[in-house]
Amino acid sequence: MSKMLILQGNSAPAGSYPDESGNKIAWPIGALHVWAASQYAKRKGYDAVVLDKPGQPQSQTSPQASAAIFGRRLQSEAHSRIPGVDAPGNPLPH
C-alpha cells in the first residue's frame, strides 16, 4: 500500500490550540491532530507515516523538513511517491 507522509507542523505552547476535547494543551512536536490526519490517510487508501520531528526552526533544514526529504528520497528510489498534508490539512505538492 502507498504511504502518506504526515508532518506535524510547528510546536505551540499550552493555550494556543485546542485538542480533540477542546483543551488548549501544549503541542511539543507540532500542532496537528495526529489521529484525524492518520484517519484521513486511511480513508484515502494510504498507510499514514507520521513524522515525530519538530518543525522548528522553520527552514529547509529543520528536523522535520530533513526527515521528509529523506523519506521522499527513499520512496523515489522505489519509484513511488508520498503524498502528504500539512498541519491545516492542505495537500502538499509532490
JSON list of C-alpha atoms in Angstrom, two decimals:
[
{"chain": "A", "resi": 1, "resn": "MET", "atom": "CA", "xyz": [0.00, 0.00, 0.00]},
{"chain": "A", "resi": 2, "resn": "SER", "atom": "CA", "xyz": [1.20, 3.54, -0.71]},
{"chain": "A", "resi": 3, "resn": "LYS", "atom": "CA", "xyz": [2.15, 5.77, 2.19]},
{"chain": "A", "resi": 4, "resn": "MET", "atom": "CA", "xyz": [1.07, 9.30, 3.12]},
{"chain": "A", "resi": 5, "resn": "LEU", "atom": "CA", "xyz": [3.75, 11.33, 4.86]},
{"chain": "A", "resi": 6, "resn": "ILE", "atom": "CA", "xyz": [2.23, 13.47, 7.63]},
{"chain": "A", "resi": 7, "resn": "LEU", "atom": "CA", "xyz": [4.16, 16.44, 9.02]},
{"chain": "A", "resi": 8, "resn": "GLN", "atom": "CA", "xyz": [3.07, 17.74, 12.41]},
{"chain": "A", "resi": 9, "resn": "GLY", "atom": "CA", "xyz": [3.99, 21.35, 11.71]},
{"chain": "A", "resi": 10, "resn": "ASN", "atom": "CA", "xyz": [5.24, 23.73, 14.39]},
{"chain": "A", "resi": 11, "resn": "SER", "atom": "CA", "xyz": [5.12, 23.27, 18.12]},
{"chain": "A", "resi": 12, "resn": "ALA", "atom": "CA", "xyz": [2.96, 25.51, 20.26]},
{"chain": "A", "resi": 13, "resn": "PRO", "atom": "CA", "xyz": [2.75, 26.31, 23.98]},
{"chain": "A", "resi": 14, "resn": "ALA", "atom": "CA", "xyz": [-0.30, 25.49, 26.08]},
{"chain": "A", "resi": 15, "resn": "GLY", "atom": "CA", "xyz": [-3.13, 27.91, 25.44]},
{"chain": "A", "resi": 16, "resn": "SER", "atom": "CA", "xyz": [-2.56, 28.21, 21.69]},
{"chain": "A", "resi": 17, "resn": "TYR", "atom": "CA", "xyz": [-4.62, 25.46, 20.04]},
{"chain": "A", "resi": 18, "resn": "PRO", "atom": "CA", "xyz": [-7.31, 23.07, 21.31]},
{"chain": "A", "resi": 19, "resn": "ASP", "atom": "CA", "xyz": [-7.03, 19.28, 21.20]},
{"chain": "A", "resi": 20, "resn": "GLU", "atom": "CA", "xyz": [-9.89, 16.99, 20.20]},
{"chain": "A", "resi": 21, "resn": "SER", "atom": "CA", "xyz": [-11.58, 17.63, 23.56]},
{"chain": "A", "resi": 22, "resn": "GLY", "atom": "CA", "xyz": [-11.27, 21.41, 23.37]},
{"chain": "A", "resi": 23, "resn": "ASN", "atom": "CA", "xyz": [-8.42, 21.63, 25.91]},
{"chain": "A", "resi": 24, "resn": "LYS", "atom": "CA", "xyz": [-5.71, 24.08, 24.94]},
{"chain": "A", "resi": 25, "resn": "ILE", "atom": "CA", "xyz": [-2.76, 21.79, 25.54]},
{"chain": "A", "resi": 26, "resn": "ALA", "atom": "CA", "xyz": [0.93, 22.18, 24.72]},
{"chain": "A", "resi": 27, "resn": "TRP", "atom": "CA", "xyz": [1.99, 20.75, 21.36]},
{"chain": "A", "resi": 28, "resn": "PRO", "atom": "CA", "xyz": [5.71, 19.99, 21.85]},
{"chain": "A", "resi": 29, "resn": "ILE", "atom": "CA", "xyz": [6.32, 18.48, 18.38]},
{"chain": "A", "resi": 30, "resn": "GLY", "atom": "CA", "xyz": [3.62, 20.09, 16.25]},
{"chain": "A", "resi": 31, "resn": "ALA", "atom": "CA", "xyz": [0.05, 21.31, 16.49]},
{"chain": "A", "resi": 32, "resn": "LEU", "atom": "CA", "xyz": [-1.54, 18.55, 14.47]},
{"chain": "A", "resi": 33, "resn": "HIS", "atom": "CA", "xyz": [-4.37, 16.20, 15.40]},
{"chain": "A", "resi": 34, "resn": "VAL", "atom": "CA", "xyz": [-2.42, 13.03, 14.56]},
{"chain": "A", "resi": 35, "resn": "TRP", "atom": "CA", "xyz": [-5.37, 10.66, 14.86]},
{"chain": "A", "resi": 36, "resn": "ALA", "atom": "CA", "xyz": [-7.51, 12.73, 12.47]},
{"chain": "A", "resi": 37, "resn": "ALA", "atom": "CA", "xyz": [-4.67, 13.09, 9.97]},
{"chain": "A", "resi": 38, "resn": "SER", "atom": "CA", "xyz": [-3.98, 9.35, 10.12]},
{"chain": "A", "resi": 39, "resn": "GLN", "atom": "CA", "xyz": [-7.67, 8.59, 9.57]},
{"chain": "A", "resi": 40, "resn": "TYR", "atom": "CA", "xyz": [-7.69, 10.94, 6.57]},
{"chain": "A", "resi": 41, "resn": "ALA", "atom": "CA", "xyz": [-4.78, 8.99, 5.06]},
{"chain": "A", "resi": 42, "resn": "LYS", "atom": "CA", "xyz": [-6.55, 5.71, 5.71]},
{"chain": "A", "resi": 43, "resn": "ARG", "atom": "CA", "xyz": [-9.78, 6.93, 4.08]},
{"chain": "A", "resi": 44, "resn": "LYS", "atom": "CA", "xyz": [-7.79, 7.98, 1.02]},
{"chain": "A", "resi": 45, "resn": "GLY", "atom": "CA", "xyz": [-6.27, 4.49, 0.81]},
{"chain": "A", "resi": 46, "resn": "TYR", "atom": "CA", "xyz": [-2.83, 5.21, 2.27]},
{"chain": "A", "resi": 47, "resn": "ASP", "atom": "CA", "xyz": [-0.80, 3.99, 5.22]},
{"chain": "A", "resi": 48, "resn": "ALA", "atom": "CA", "xyz": [-0.10, 7.01, 7.44]},
{"chain": "A", "resi": 49, "resn": "VAL", "atom": "CA", "xyz": [3.54, 7.79, 8.23]},
{"chain": "A", "resi": 50, "resn": "VAL", "atom": "CA", "xyz": [3.65, 10.47, 10.93]},
{"chain": "A", "resi": 51, "resn": "LEU", "atom": "CA", "xyz": [6.99, 12.22, 11.37]},
{"chain": "A", "resi": 52, "resn": "ASP", "atom": "CA", "xyz": [7.73, 12.76, 15.05]},
{"chain": "A", "resi": 53, "resn": "LYS", "atom": "CA", "xyz": [10.13, 15.61, 14.31]},
{"chain": "A", "resi": 54, "resn": "PRO", "atom": "CA", "xyz": [9.67, 19.26, 15.26]},
{"chain": "A", "resi": 55, "resn": "GLY", "atom": "CA", "xyz": [9.04, 21.84, 12.55]},
{"chain": "A", "resi": 56, "resn": "GLN", "atom": "CA", "xyz": [11.19, 24.48, 14.21]},
{"chain": "A", "resi": 57, "resn": "PRO", "atom": "CA", "xyz": [13.26, 26.28, 13.42]},
{"chain": "A", "resi": 58, "resn": "GLN", "atom": "CA", "xyz": [11.32, 26.88, 10.23]},
{"chain": "A", "resi": 59, "resn": "SER", "atom": "CA", "xyz": [13.76, 26.28, 7.42]},
{"chain": "A", "resi": 60, "resn": "GLN", "atom": "CA", "xyz": [14.58, 23.89, 4.65]},
{"chain": "A", "resi": 61, "resn": "THR", "atom": "CA", "xyz": [16.93, 22.15, 7.07]},
{"chain": "A", "resi": 62, "resn": "SER", "atom": "CA", "xyz": [14.62, 21.80, 10.09]},
{"chain": "A", "resi": 63, "resn": "PRO", "atom": "CA", "xyz": [14.48, 18.31, 11.62]},
{"chain": "A", "resi": 64, "resn": "GLN", "atom": "CA", "xyz": [11.01, 17.85, 10.11]},
{"chain": "A", "resi": 65, "resn": "ALA", "atom": "CA", "xyz": [11.97, 19.04, 6.62]},
{"chain": "A", "resi": 66, "resn": "SER", "atom": "CA", "xyz": [15.12, 16.93, 6.63]},
{"chain": "A", "resi": 67, "resn": "ALA", "atom": "CA", "xyz": [13.17, 13.81, 7.64]},
{"chain": "A", "resi": 68, "resn": "ALA", "atom": "CA", "xyz": [10.54, 14.50, 4.96]},
{"chain": "A", "resi": 69, "resn": "ILE", "atom": "CA", "xyz": [13.17, 14.93, 2.26]},
{"chain": "A", "resi": 70, "resn": "PHE", "atom": "CA", "xyz": [14.92, 11.74, 3.36]},
{"chain": "A", "resi": 71, "resn": "GLY", "atom": "CA", "xyz": [11.61, 9.87, 3.23]},
{"chain": "A", "resi": 72, "resn": "ARG", "atom": "CA", "xyz": [10.86, 11.16, -0.26]},
{"chain": "A", "resi": 73, "resn": "ARG", "atom": "CA", "xyz": [14.29, 10.08, -1.45]},
{"chain": "A", "resi": 74, "resn": "LEU", "atom": "CA", "xyz": [13.65, 6.58, -0.16]},
{"chain": "A", "resi": 75, "resn": "GLN", "atom": "CA", "xyz": [10.33, 6.49, -1.99]},
{"chain": "A", "resi": 76, "resn": "SER", "atom": "CA", "xyz": [11.90, 7.89, -5.18]},
{"chain": "A", "resi": 77, "resn": "GLU", "atom": "CA", "xyz": [14.36, 5.04, -5.17]},
{"chain": "A", "resi": 78, "resn": "ALA", "atom": "CA", "xyz": [11.39, 2.66, -5.03]},
{"chain": "A", "resi": 79, "resn": "HIS", "atom": "CA", "xyz": [9.75, 4.53, -7.98]},
{"chain": "A", "resi": 80, "resn": "SER", "atom": "CA", "xyz": [6.82, 5.60, -5.86]},
{"chain": "A", "resi": 81, "resn": "ARG", "atom": "CA", "xyz": [5.55, 8.84, -4.33]},
{"chain": "A", "resi": 82, "resn": "ILE", "atom": "CA", "xyz": [4.47, 10.06, -0.93]},
{"chain": "A", "resi": 83, "resn": "PRO", "atom": "CA", "xyz": [1.51, 12.43, -0.89]},
{"chain": "A", "resi": 84, "resn": "GLY", "atom": "CA", "xyz": [1.05, 14.33, 2.33]},
{"chain": "A", "resi": 85, "resn": "VAL", "atom": "CA", "xyz": [-0.81, 17.01, 4.21]},
{"chain": "A", "resi": 86, "resn": "ASP", "atom": "CA", "xyz": [0.48, 19.96, 6.16]},
{"chain": "A", "resi": 87, "resn": "ALA", "atom": "CA", "xyz": [-0.89, 20.99, 9.56]},
{"chain": "A", "resi": 88, "resn": "PRO", "atom": "CA", "xyz": [-4.08, 22.68, 8.25]},
{"chain": "A", "resi": 89, "resn": "GLY", "atom": "CA", "xyz": [-4.78, 19.61, 6.11]},
{"chain": "A", "resi": 90, "resn": "ASN", "atom": "CA", "xyz": [-3.76, 21.11, 2.77]},
{"chain": "A", "resi": 91, "resn": "PRO", "atom": "CA", "xyz": [-2.34, 18.62, 0.26]},
{"chain": "A", "resi": 92, "resn": "LEU", "atom": "CA", "xyz": [1.37, 19.09, -0.32]},
{"chain": "A", "resi": 93, "resn": "PRO", "atom": "CA", "xyz": [2.67, 19.20, -3.87]},
{"chain": "A", "resi": 94, "resn": "HIS", "atom": "CA", "xyz": [4.58, 16.10, -4.92]}
]
